[in-house]
Amino acid sequence: MPRNRAPAPATTSDEEETAVRADALRPTLELAEQIWNQLDAGEIPRMRLPLRTKQNLEFRMREGVWKLGRQMGTRSARKLDGALMLLRTFYLVDFINEMAKSKKTSTLRELYYISEAWQEAKFHSEDESNLLIEDLEVLCQRLREDFRLHPEENGASVLGDLTIKERNRKGIVKTINCRDDVGDGGYALPFNVEKGKIEFVKTSAKFVIAIECGGMVDRLAENGFDEQYDAILIHLKGQPARSTRRFLRRVTEELKLPVVVFTDGDPWSFRIYASVAYGAIKTAHLSSYLATPSAEFLGVTASDIENYDLPSDHLSEQDVRALQAELTDPRFGTAEWRSEIELMLKNGKKAEQQSLAKYGLNYVTEHYLPEKLAEMGVL
Amino acid sequence: MRSVAPPSIAQQLAAKQREISVAEFFERNRQILGFDNPQRSLLTTVKEAVDNSLDSCEEARILPEVTVQIAKEGEDRLRVTIDDNGPGILRREIPNVFARLLYGSRFHSNRQARGQQGIGISAAVLYANLTTARPAKIVSKIEEEEAAHVLELFLDTQKNQPRIVSEDVLLWDRPHGTKVELVLRARYVRGRQSPYEYLRGTAIVNPHARILLIEPDGTRVTFERATTDLPPIAKETLPHPYGLELGELGYFLKSTKRPTLGEFLAKDLQGVSARAAREVLAQCALPANRPPSSVHSEEQERLLTALHGAALIAPSGDCLSPIGSMLIKRGLRNVLGDVRPEFYAPPVSRPPKVRAGFPFMVEVGIVYGGALPPDQPVQILRFANRVPLLFQQGACAITNAISNLDWRRYGLDQRGGSGLPSGPALILVHVASTKIPFTSEAKEAVAEDPEIDREVTLALQVAARHLRTHLSRRTRRDLAGAKFEIILKILPKLAEKTSHLTGKPVPDLTPVITRIMDVVNLEAAVSRDASGVHVAVEAVNYTPRARVLELFAEIPPEAMAGATFDPAPDGTDPALGRAWWTLSKLPPNGRTKLALTFPPKTDLDAADLDWYVAGVDEAHLLGADPLPGDWDVRLPRTIVEAAEAAAAEGAPADGAEEEVDYDAAESSAGASDDE
């Protein structure tokens, strides 16, 4: 039975690679053995997995993150869907073991296409394959990188006075300052942001501000906010990728910097904050590795919309449903979040970050952010 | 000087009074008579002629051969020819039958027939005369004469009399028959409310008829007969007092040959015994020995009231001509062959009932699946006295009865539980009566009537219950289908993959397969060749323990006579169409085969055979049912013991059902951090 311990981070340092990879795939073969034994014993093959649902999120006081609880589900060959998922699992296990032998890696999307050859076991969508990989992560307590699978999309971009060392594709270590050595787009995070790939060298920054939209990142950069307030700007690009969340976690842990999250004022942005700070539902098995419990929500809050009299839109039906779903989401179970969500429902309004431009292009950097950051005690 | 008085109002009115010509009558009643547009006029013409053909063949006990040929004759003109192998019409009757409105033999008869009023075919002739100025050409030959008579006729619209424009004789290559040829303004379409649809419906409810349609483009559509059995002839019966109206009673009293009122009541009316006659007469204070013709109108009224209030024997259904459940099935199957429906509900023929003194009965058939459209309202085939009703569906009592039933209970979609259900189904309803209440003279829809509604509803419910049983069996089969997919496709691959990954041999899957399936599966497949109709049966024991199966077959008795079995059954009951076998012990995953052979051309398909297995309960059977208790077969001791052991064991202790299905929980919980 899998325990919900945080998996050991994958590493790419050359000397360790072979040993780590062999160990990485051992649990997948144990899984095959388990099913073979069931078949041999005349039992209907099945696997038990912790449910990755919001009802099965539990708060871990010690780590300050939400992780998977004890509710288990069964994937059984008694039903057609279950039987297909079991078969898929071993096509996947076979595939990643073959990849390890030939020292190849594959993107998640490539895996989806690889499955075309699996006949009835092929995936019908990339979502389906991603979910199964996460299942395998949970079952084997490994990361998908251990399975030599990675997303094609890189993480976010970083802008500010932070010097890092990155070992690039060719194995050459580059030292990069994320303000002085990069163009206007900032430093782009690779999908692997682990030690061995990226090391922090130094920074003069006093805090990190994680921002939902690119337009707002550009505004802060153009207004020189990062230099004026000694901030590192990180562009989340909507719901942040794993590498972005892992990077945020490392920055706070290793550089001891506070993180604030600055998003639009709508229900979906609340979820962005929740997955950064508390852990996401689908990757709750990785929360102690990906979540940044110290991250604080800066805004735009429902009260900001009123207090700053921001141009707003009416909540759509989906928005209202999303807010109501959040009221039953344990991660939003605090009094603060409840009142925030209820206020937004009551006012029926949402606003974008960039609506602050109503008061001019400098308003966000000269008034809004300094005020909010002072309120939060960051400045 | 005498002043000239102006004509009085009465005189003025009198000057305007004149006979209305039939042409005017026709013009004003075109819609009622079914000639309001070129498309409908064609249909009405075909319908009237074909109804006549079928009625005359039925009376003469001839298997009908009817040909309808429609050919283009000009811009908006068609030549319509309908010929039959009926008894033919006497020369002297031909002009009146075809060219005189309100002339016919059936108006006064008290039995079920297609046509009744004697308007139909003459109206078609009149329509043809009026629209193209062409005479109707009639060819008719009776068996007793050497040659056929050929007449060309107009209907004289002033006098409502036939006018013969030419006459000839012809040596015809058939012993008897009639051919009508009309040129009329009309339009041919195929589809709804077309001659094609009408003839198709006619073929379904007249499976003894062979109907050929030749369309204007030369396409020949043959509705082959599905039986050579003629429908039993509907008896002509005496009028029953419950359905009698005052005028009719007066007519019967005047025209009877009975000398006394008592004898008239007991012998000229149906359902009145001698004793009932005495009671009725006492009730209305009329002496039994009065000559019937002397009863005056006030007395007639008293007599009728007494008759209506008396307890009489209900009208008999002998005068009805139902299709019968077997022929409904054959007719449907014959005509719907290319739709390949998956299910024919056993048709329902309700016993005759009475409304307002007239007997009636209702028949219903339901067909499901195949190429019938799955997401549209069901198709409704309405029939009145074996005549398809193609118009006014929404105003018909039959449609209403269908709409008022909650079809969701029977497995069809229906928004809100009323209105026309939708799904791949076809519902046939036939109402037969000596007097069908139509909504109008056009006879297109049955009028609302509580008695008819009740009977239609009861019949629909019986047929719908069969549909529900079929659908729930199908659901079980689909579930089983998923299981078959697991055991036949997925498990072997899962075993192969995990063996490959672990480097171990592929395990024997029998125990897992039987745990997943846990059923005894029976499959019967029918094939045909020159040597006969073959039914191949395979029984597979997909349960975890070895079983001795006691297998029972129920076969239509008429088919059973010529059947051979391999292996030979351990017992048969030919009268009931039953055969049974005790099969050798089947291990888990073990299978055995049985072959049944019937003579070539036996009318039999897999659905006609029922299979039962003793000693296995319903939950563990697929393709067969548990042996019903009423078979009264003494079962071998082993079977009884096996059944008792299984019952004592109860549900399999598996516990897996209580667990949360991981994949179902994933999808239903829904909320993720993404949208």
mmCIF file of N, CA and C in Angstrom, chain A residues 31-127:
data_model
loop_
_atom_site.group_PDB
_atom_site.id
_atom_site.type_symbol
_atom_site.label_atom_id
_atom_site.label_comp_id
_atom_site.label_asym_id
_atom_site.label_seq_id
_atom_site.Cartn_x
_atom_site.Cartn_y
_atom_site.Cartn_z
ATOM 1 N N LEU A 31 4.761 -3.758 -9.138
ATOM 2 C CA LEU A 31 3.334 -3.625 -9.445
ATOM 3 C C LEU A 31 2.894 -4.746 -10.404
ATOM 4 N N ALA A 32 3.718 -5.002 -11.411
ATOM 5 C CA ALA A 32 3.426 -6.057 -12.381
ATOM 6 C C ALA A 32 3.382 -7.402 -11.672
ATOM 7 N N GLU A 33 4.295 -7.584 -10.747
ATOM 8 C CA GLU A 33 4.380 -8.834 -10.009
ATOM 9 C C GLU A 33 3.108 -9.044 -9.175
ATOM 10 N N GLN A 34 2.678 -7.944 -8.557
ATOM 11 C CA GLN A 34 1.463 -7.989 -7.732
ATOM 12 C C GLN A 34 0.268 -8.471 -8.558
ATOM 13 N N ILE A 35 0.096 -7.914 -9.743
ATOM 14 C CA ILE A 35 -1.034 -8.308 -10.599
ATOM 15 C C ILE A 35 -0.848 -9.736 -11.094
ATOM 16 N N TRP A 36 0.374 -10.078 -11.462
ATOM 17 C CA TRP A 36 0.619 -11.454 -11.938
ATOM 18 C C TRP A 36 0.236 -12.456 -10.842
ATOM 19 N N ASN A 37 0.634 -12.131 -9.589
ATOM 20 C CA ASN A 37 0.304 -13.022 -8.475
ATOM 21 C C ASN A 37 -1.206 -13.172 -8.310
ATOM 22 N N GLN A 38 -1.928 -12.061 -8.453
ATOM 23 C CA GLN A 38 -3.392 -12.131 -8.340
ATOM 24 C C GLN A 38 -3.957 -13.041 -9.416
ATOM 25 N N LEU A 39 -3.486 -12.868 -10.655
ATOM 26 C CA LEU A 39 -3.975 -13.699 -11.758
ATOM 27 C C LEU A 39 -3.668 -15.164 -11.483
ATOM 28 N N ASP A 40 -2.470 -15.397 -11.016
ATOM 29 C CA ASP A 40 -2.036 -16.770 -10.773
ATOM 30 C C ASP A 40 -2.858 -17.409 -9.654
ATOM 31 N N ALA A 41 -3.277 -16.578 -8.685
ATOM 32 C CA ALA A 41 -4.053 -17.097 -7.562
ATOM 33 C C ALA A 41 -5.537 -17.177 -7.903
ATOM 34 N N GLY A 42 -5.904 -16.799 -9.124
ATOM 35 C CA GLY A 42 -7.305 -16.860 -9.514
ATOM 36 C C GLY A 42 -8.120 -15.712 -8.948
ATOM 37 N N GLU A 43 -7.447 -14.660 -8.520
ATOM 38 C CA GLU A 43 -8.179 -13.494 -8.006
ATOM 39 C C GLU A 43 -8.396 -12.499 -9.137
ATOM 40 N N ILE A 44 -9.489 -11.766 -9.047
ATOM 41 C CA ILE A 44 -9.739 -10.726 -10.044
ATOM 42 C C ILE A 44 -8.724 -9.613 -9.805
ATOM 43 N N PRO A 45 -7.908 -9.295 -10.803
ATOM 44 C CA PRO A 45 -6.831 -8.325 -10.587
ATOM 45 C C PRO A 45 -7.374 -6.978 -10.139
ATOM 46 N N ARG A 46 -6.702 -6.381 -9.181
ATOM 47 C CA ARG A 46 -7.110 -5.053 -8.738
ATOM 48 C C ARG A 46 -5.965 -4.338 -8.059
ATOM 49 N N MET A 47 -6.092 -3.011 -8.004
ATOM 50 C CA MET A 47 -5.116 -2.158 -7.335
ATOM 51 C C MET A 47 -5.887 -1.216 -6.446
ATOM 52 N N ARG A 48 -5.261 -0.870 -5.315
ATOM 53 C CA ARG A 48 -5.887 0.122 -4.463
ATOM 54 C C ARG A 48 -5.086 1.415 -4.531
ATOM 55 N N LEU A 49 -5.787 2.514 -4.719
ATOM 56 C CA LEU A 49 -5.112 3.814 -4.833
ATOM 57 C C LEU A 49 -5.830 4.815 -3.943
ATOM 58 N N PRO A 50 -5.059 5.763 -3.360
ATOM 59 C CA PRO A 50 -5.718 6.832 -2.614
ATOM 60 C C PRO A 50 -6.531 7.686 -3.594
ATOM 61 N N LEU A 51 -7.724 8.081 -3.198
ATOM 62 C CA LEU A 51 -8.564 8.884 -4.090
ATOM 63 C C LEU A 51 -7.979 10.281 -4.217
ATOM 64 N N ARG A 52 -7.838 10.727 -5.449
ATOM 65 C CA ARG A 52 -7.351 12.098 -5.644
ATOM 66 C C ARG A 52 -8.552 13.004 -5.898
ATOM 67 N N THR A 53 -9.315 13.221 -4.836
ATOM 68 C CA THR A 53 -10.506 14.073 -4.914
ATOM 69 C C THR A 53 -10.410 15.104 -3.801
ATOM 70 N N LYS A 54 -11.197 16.175 -3.954
ATOM 71 C CA LYS A 54 -11.081 17.211 -2.924
ATOM 72 C C LYS A 54 -11.604 16.712 -1.580
ATOM 73 N N GLN A 55 -12.534 15.712 -1.648
ATOM 74 C CA GLN A 55 -13.043 15.144 -0.398
ATOM 75 C C GLN A 55 -11.952 14.386 0.346
ATOM 76 N N ASN A 56 -10.907 14.009 -0.374
ATOM 77 C CA ASN A 56 -9.851 13.221 0.269
ATOM 78 C C ASN A 56 -8.580 14.042 0.473
ATOM 79 N N LEU A 57 -8.756 15.349 0.657
ATOM 80 C CA LEU A 57 -7.576 16.169 0.974
ATOM 81 C C LEU A 57 -7.498 16.297 2.487
ATOM 82 N N GLU A 58 -6.277 16.152 3.023
ATOM 83 C CA GLU A 58 -6.094 16.304 4.477
ATOM 84 C C GLU A 58 -4.976 17.289 4.725
ATOM 85 N N PHE A 59 -5.186 18.108 5.735
ATOM 86 C CA PHE A 59 -4.155 19.105 6.046
ATOM 87 C C PHE A 59 -3.088 18.478 6.916
ATOM 88 N N ARG A 60 -1.815 18.649 6.518
ATOM 89 C CA ARG A 60 -0.712 18.125 7.326
ATOM 90 C C ARG A 60 -0.090 19.291 8.068
ATOM 91 N N MET A 61 -0.392 19.327 9.353
ATOM 92 C CA MET A 61 0.025 20.436 10.204
ATOM 93 C C MET A 61 1.516 20.671 10.097
ATOM 94 N N ARG A 62 2.270 19.564 10.191
ATOM 95 C CA ARG A 62 3.717 19.683 10.286
ATOM 96 C C ARG A 62 4.293 20.360 9.044
ATOM 97 N N GLU A 63 3.738 19.989 7.896
ATOM 98 C CA GLU A 63 4.288 20.534 6.649
ATOM 99 C C GLU A 63 3.522 21.759 6.176
ATOM 100 N N GLY A 64 2.361 21.971 6.726
ATOM 101 C CA GLY A 64 1.554 23.119 6.328
ATOM 102 C C GLY A 64 0.958 22.995 4.936
ATOM 103 N N VAL A 65 0.789 21.771 4.442
ATOM 104 C CA VAL A 65 0.213 21.609 3.100
ATOM 105 C C VAL A 65 -0.924 20.600 3.153
ATOM 106 N N TRP A 66 -1.722 20.628 2.085
ATOM 107 C CA TRP A 66 -2.822 19.662 1.958
ATOM 108 C C TRP A 66 -2.317 18.472 1.165
ATOM 109 N N LYS A 67 -2.531 17.297 1.736
ATOM 110 C CA LYS A 67 -2.075 16.089 1.043
ATOM 111 C C LYS A 67 -3.224 15.089 0.952
ATOM 112 N N LEU A 68 -2.947 13.966 0.268
ATOM 113 C CA LEU A 68 -3.994 12.962 0.117
ATOM 114 C C LEU A 68 -4.315 12.320 1.456
ATOM 115 N N GLY A 69 -5.605 12.086 1.665
ATOM 116 C CA GLY A 69 -6.042 11.450 2.904
ATOM 117 C C GLY A 69 -6.021 9.936 2.788
ATOM 118 N N ARG A 70 -6.820 9.306 3.650
ATOM 119 C CA ARG A 70 -6.759 7.840 3.726
ATOM 120 C C ARG A 70 -7.818 7.149 2.871
ATOM 121 N N GLN A 71 -8.681 7.911 2.219
ATOM 122 C CA GLN A 71 -9.728 7.249 1.424
ATOM 123 C C GLN A 71 -9.099 6.560 0.224
ATOM 124 N N MET A 72 -9.448 5.282 0.104
ATOM 125 C CA MET A 72 -8.866 4.517 -0.990
ATOM 126 C C MET A 72 -9.955 4.120 -1.990
ATOM 127 N N GLY A 73 -9.546 3.993 -3.222
ATOM 128 C CA GLY A 73 -10.448 3.473 -4.231
ATOM 129 C C GLY A 73 -9.808 2.230 -4.829
ATOM 130 N N THR A 74 -10.645 1.443 -5.505
ATOM 131 C CA THR A 74 -10.118 0.214 -6.103
ATOM 132 C C THR A 74 -10.296 0.272 -7.607
ATOM 133 N N ARG A 75 -9.245 -0.111 -8.279
ATOM 134 C CA ARG A 75 -9.333 -0.242 -9.740
ATOM 135 C C ARG A 75 -9.312 -1.736 -10.008
ATOM 136 N N SER A 76 -10.465 -2.242 -10.469
ATOM 137 C CA SER A 76 -10.600 -3.697 -10.557
ATOM 138 C C SER A 76 -10.940 -4.124 -11.975
ATOM 139 N N ALA A 77 -10.465 -5.289 -12.352
ATOM 140 C CA ALA A 77 -10.767 -5.834 -13.682
ATOM 141 C C ALA A 77 -12.175 -6.393 -13.738
ATOM 142 N N ARG A 78 -12.931 -6.261 -12.634
ATOM 143 C CA ARG A 78 -14.319 -6.703 -12.633
ATOM 144 C C ARG A 78 -15.142 -5.853 -13.594
ATOM 145 N N LYS A 79 -14.729 -4.578 -13.713
ATOM 146 C CA LYS A 79 -15.451 -3.684 -14.627
ATOM 147 C C LYS A 79 -14.578 -3.363 -15.839
ATOM 148 N N LEU A 80 -15.265 -3.066 -16.935
ATOM 149 C CA LEU A 80 -14.545 -2.820 -18.183
ATOM 150 C C LEU A 80 -13.567 -1.659 -18.051
ATOM 151 N N ASP A 81 -14.014 -0.547 -17.447
ATOM 152 C CA ASP A 81 -13.138 0.624 -17.314
ATOM 153 C C ASP A 81 -11.904 0.284 -16.491
ATOM 154 N N GLY A 82 -12.141 -0.386 -15.378
ATOM 155 C CA GLY A 82 -11.037 -0.745 -14.492
ATOM 156 C C GLY A 82 -10.064 -1.679 -15.195
ATOM 157 N N ALA A 83 -10.620 -2.666 -15.900
ATOM 158 C CA ALA A 83 -9.774 -3.636 -16.593
ATOM 159 C C ALA A 83 -8.904 -2.931 -17.627
ATOM 160 N N LEU A 84 -9.530 -1.973 -18.347
ATOM 161 C CA LEU A 84 -8.772 -1.230 -19.355
ATOM 162 C C LEU A 84 -7.662 -0.413 -18.711
ATOM 163 N N MET A 85 -7.964 0.229 -17.559
ATOM 164 C CA MET A 85 -6.952 1.048 -16.901
ATOM 165 C C MET A 85 -5.795 0.172 -16.416
ATOM 166 N N LEU A 86 -6.109 -1.026 -15.931
ATOM 167 C CA LEU A 86 -5.048 -1.934 -15.489
ATOM 168 C C LEU A 86 -4.161 -2.310 -16.674
ATOM 169 N N LEU A 87 -4.833 -2.646 -17.777
ATOM 170 C CA LEU A 87 -4.048 -3.038 -18.951
ATOM 171 C C LEU A 87 -3.160 -1.878 -19.407
ATOM 172 N N ARG A 88 -3.752 -0.669 -19.433
ATOM 173 C CA ARG A 88 -2.992 0.530 -19.809
ATOM 174 C C ARG A 88 -1.779 0.734 -18.916
ATOM 175 N N THR A 89 -2.002 0.513 -17.609
ATOM 176 C CA THR A 89 -0.920 0.724 -16.652
ATOM 177 C C THR A 89 0.298 -0.100 -17.056
ATOM 178 N N PHE A 90 0.055 -1.348 -17.504
ATOM 179 C CA PHE A 90 1.218 -2.192 -17.799
ATOM 180 C C PHE A 90 1.776 -1.969 -19.188
ATOM 181 N N TYR A 91 0.946 -1.451 -20.090
ATOM 182 C CA TYR A 91 1.531 -0.958 -21.342
ATOM 183 C C TYR A 91 2.477 0.185 -21.018
ATOM 184 N N LEU A 92 2.042 1.071 -20.091
ATOM 185 C CA LEU A 92 2.842 2.228 -19.704
ATOM 186 C C LEU A 92 4.127 1.768 -18.997
ATOM 187 N N VAL A 93 3.970 0.816 -18.068
ATOM 188 C CA VAL A 93 5.149 0.313 -17.341
ATOM 189 C C VAL A 93 6.137 -0.302 -18.323
ATOM 190 N N ASP A 94 5.611 -1.080 -19.261
ATOM 191 C CA ASP A 94 6.468 -1.705 -20.260
ATOM 192 C C ASP A 94 7.203 -0.627 -21.062
ATOM 193 N N PHE A 95 6.446 0.397 -21.450
ATOM 194 C CA PHE A 95 7.027 1.466 -22.264
ATOM 195 C C PHE A 95 8.139 2.190 -21.523
ATOM 196 N N ILE A 96 7.915 2.544 -20.248
ATOM 197 C CA ILE A 96 8.948 3.326 -19.561
ATOM 198 C C ILE A 96 10.165 2.447 -19.239
ATOM 199 N N ASN A 97 9.952 1.160 -19.052
ATOM 200 C CA ASN A 97 11.105 0.280 -18.840
ATOM 201 C C ASN A 97 11.926 0.140 -20.123
ATOM 202 N N GLU A 98 11.228 0.054 -21.254
ATOM 203 C CA GLU A 98 11.941 -0.002 -22.540
ATOM 204 C C GLU A 98 12.717 1.285 -22.777
ATOM 205 N N MET A 99 12.083 2.419 -22.422
ATOM 206 C CA MET A 99 12.761 3.719 -22.600
ATOM 207 C C MET A 99 14.025 3.783 -21.776
ATOM 208 N N ALA A 100 13.945 3.267 -20.543
ATOM 209 C CA ALA A 100 15.113 3.312 -19.663
ATOM 210 C C ALA A 100 16.255 2.515 -20.287
ATOM 211 N N LYS A 101 15.884 1.362 -20.878
ATOM 212 C CA LYS A 101 16.928 0.529 -21.506
ATOM 213 C C LYS A 101 17.622 1.275 -22.638
ATOM 214 N N SER A 102 16.853 2.028 -23.414
ATOM 215 C CA SER A 102 17.450 2.713 -24.562
ATOM 216 C C SER A 102 17.829 4.150 -24.229
ATOM 217 N N LYS A 103 17.755 4.510 -22.936
ATOM 218 C CA LYS A 103 18.163 5.841 -22.469
ATOM 219 C C LYS A 103 17.486 6.974 -23.241
ATOM 220 N N LYS A 104 16.213 6.817 -23.477
ATOM 221 C CA LYS A 104 15.438 7.867 -24.139
ATOM 222 C C LYS A 104 14.505 8.519 -23.117
ATOM 223 N N THR A 105 14.023 9.701 -23.462
ATOM 224 C CA THR A 105 12.944 10.300 -22.683
ATOM 225 C C THR A 105 11.792 10.579 -23.638
ATOM 226 N N SER A 106 10.646 10.859 -23.074
ATOM 227 C CA SER A 106 9.492 11.127 -23.927
ATOM 228 C C SER A 106 8.668 12.260 -23.323
ATOM 229 N N THR A 107 8.066 13.065 -24.186
ATOM 230 C CA THR A 107 7.152 14.075 -23.659
ATOM 231 C C THR A 107 5.812 13.389 -23.387
ATOM 232 N N LEU A 108 5.014 14.061 -22.558
ATOM 233 C CA LEU A 108 3.696 13.505 -22.253
ATOM 234 C C LEU A 108 2.880 13.342 -23.531
ATOM 235 N N ARG A 109 3.043 14.297 -24.414
ATOM 236 C CA ARG A 109 2.274 14.250 -25.658
ATOM 237 C C ARG A 109 2.736 13.094 -26.538
ATOM 238 N N GLU A 110 4.035 12.865 -26.563
ATOM 239 C CA GLU A 110 4.538 11.730 -27.344
ATOM 240 C C GLU A 110 3.977 10.422 -26.804
ATOM 241 N N LEU A 111 3.913 10.338 -25.470
ATOM 242 C CA LEU A 111 3.372 9.124 -24.863
ATOM 243 C C LEU A 111 1.937 8.880 -25.344
ATOM 244 N N TYR A 112 1.184 9.972 -25.396
ATOM 245 C CA TYR A 112 -0.201 9.864 -25.858
ATOM 246 C C TYR A 112 -0.245 9.253 -27.262
ATOM 247 N N TYR A 113 0.671 9.683 -28.110
ATOM 248 C CA TYR A 113 0.688 9.125 -29.468
ATOM 249 C C TYR A 113 1.260 7.712 -29.511
ATOM 250 N N ILE A 114 2.237 7.454 -28.610
ATOM 251 C CA ILE A 114 2.785 6.093 -28.534
ATOM 252 C C ILE A 114 1.655 5.093 -28.288
ATOM 253 N N SER A 115 0.677 5.507 -27.479
ATOM 254 C CA SER A 115 -0.391 4.585 -27.077
ATOM 255 C C SER A 115 -1.286 4.188 -28.247
ATOM 256 N N GLU A 116 -1.151 4.871 -29.390
ATOM 257 C CA GLU A 116 -1.916 4.473 -30.577
ATOM 258 C C GLU A 116 -1.717 2.991 -30.885
ATOM 259 N N ALA A 117 -0.541 2.471 -30.528
ATOM 260 C CA ALA A 117 -0.230 1.077 -30.856
ATOM 261 C C ALA A 117 -0.755 0.105 -29.807
ATOM 262 N N TRP A 118 -1.408 0.637 -28.782
ATOM 263 C CA TRP A 118 -1.841 -0.252 -27.688
ATOM 264 C C TRP A 118 -3.248 -0.818 -27.882
ATOM 265 N N GLN A 119 -3.784 -0.690 -29.083
ATOM 266 C CA GLN A 119 -5.133 -1.169 -29.415
ATOM 267 C C GLN A 119 -6.189 -0.701 -28.408
ATOM 268 N N GLU A 120 -6.939 -1.644 -27.822
ATOM 269 C CA GLU A 120 -8.034 -1.185 -26.948
ATOM 270 C C GLU A 120 -7.518 -0.396 -25.755
ATOM 271 N N ALA A 121 -6.217 -0.535 -25.429
ATOM 272 C CA ALA A 121 -5.685 0.162 -24.252
ATOM 273 C C ALA A 121 -5.225 1.578 -24.575
ATOM 274 N N LYS A 122 -5.384 2.015 -25.808
ATOM 275 C CA LYS A 122 -4.849 3.337 -26.133
ATOM 276 C C LYS A 122 -5.617 4.440 -25.406
ATOM 277 N N PHE A 123 -4.924 5.557 -25.179
ATOM 278 C CA PHE A 123 -5.556 6.676 -24.484
ATOM 279 C C PHE A 123 -6.487 7.416 -25.427
ATOM 280 N N HIS A 124 -7.587 7.907 -24.873
ATOM 281 C CA HIS A 124 -8.511 8.677 -25.704
ATOM 282 C C HIS A 124 -8.247 10.159 -25.621
ATOM 283 N N SER A 125 -7.479 10.595 -24.625
ATOM 284 C CA SER A 125 -7.124 12.009 -24.537
ATOM 285 C C SER A 125 -5.823 12.108 -23.752
ATOM 286 N N GLU A 126 -5.182 13.262 -23.864
ATOM 287 C CA GLU A 126 -3.941 13.441 -23.136
ATOM 288 C C GLU A 126 -4.218 13.513 -21.635
ATOM 289 N N ASP A 127 -5.410 14.012 -21.276
ATOM 290 C CA ASP A 127 -5.804 14.019 -19.869
ATOM 291 C C ASP A 127 -5.725 12.626 -19.277
#
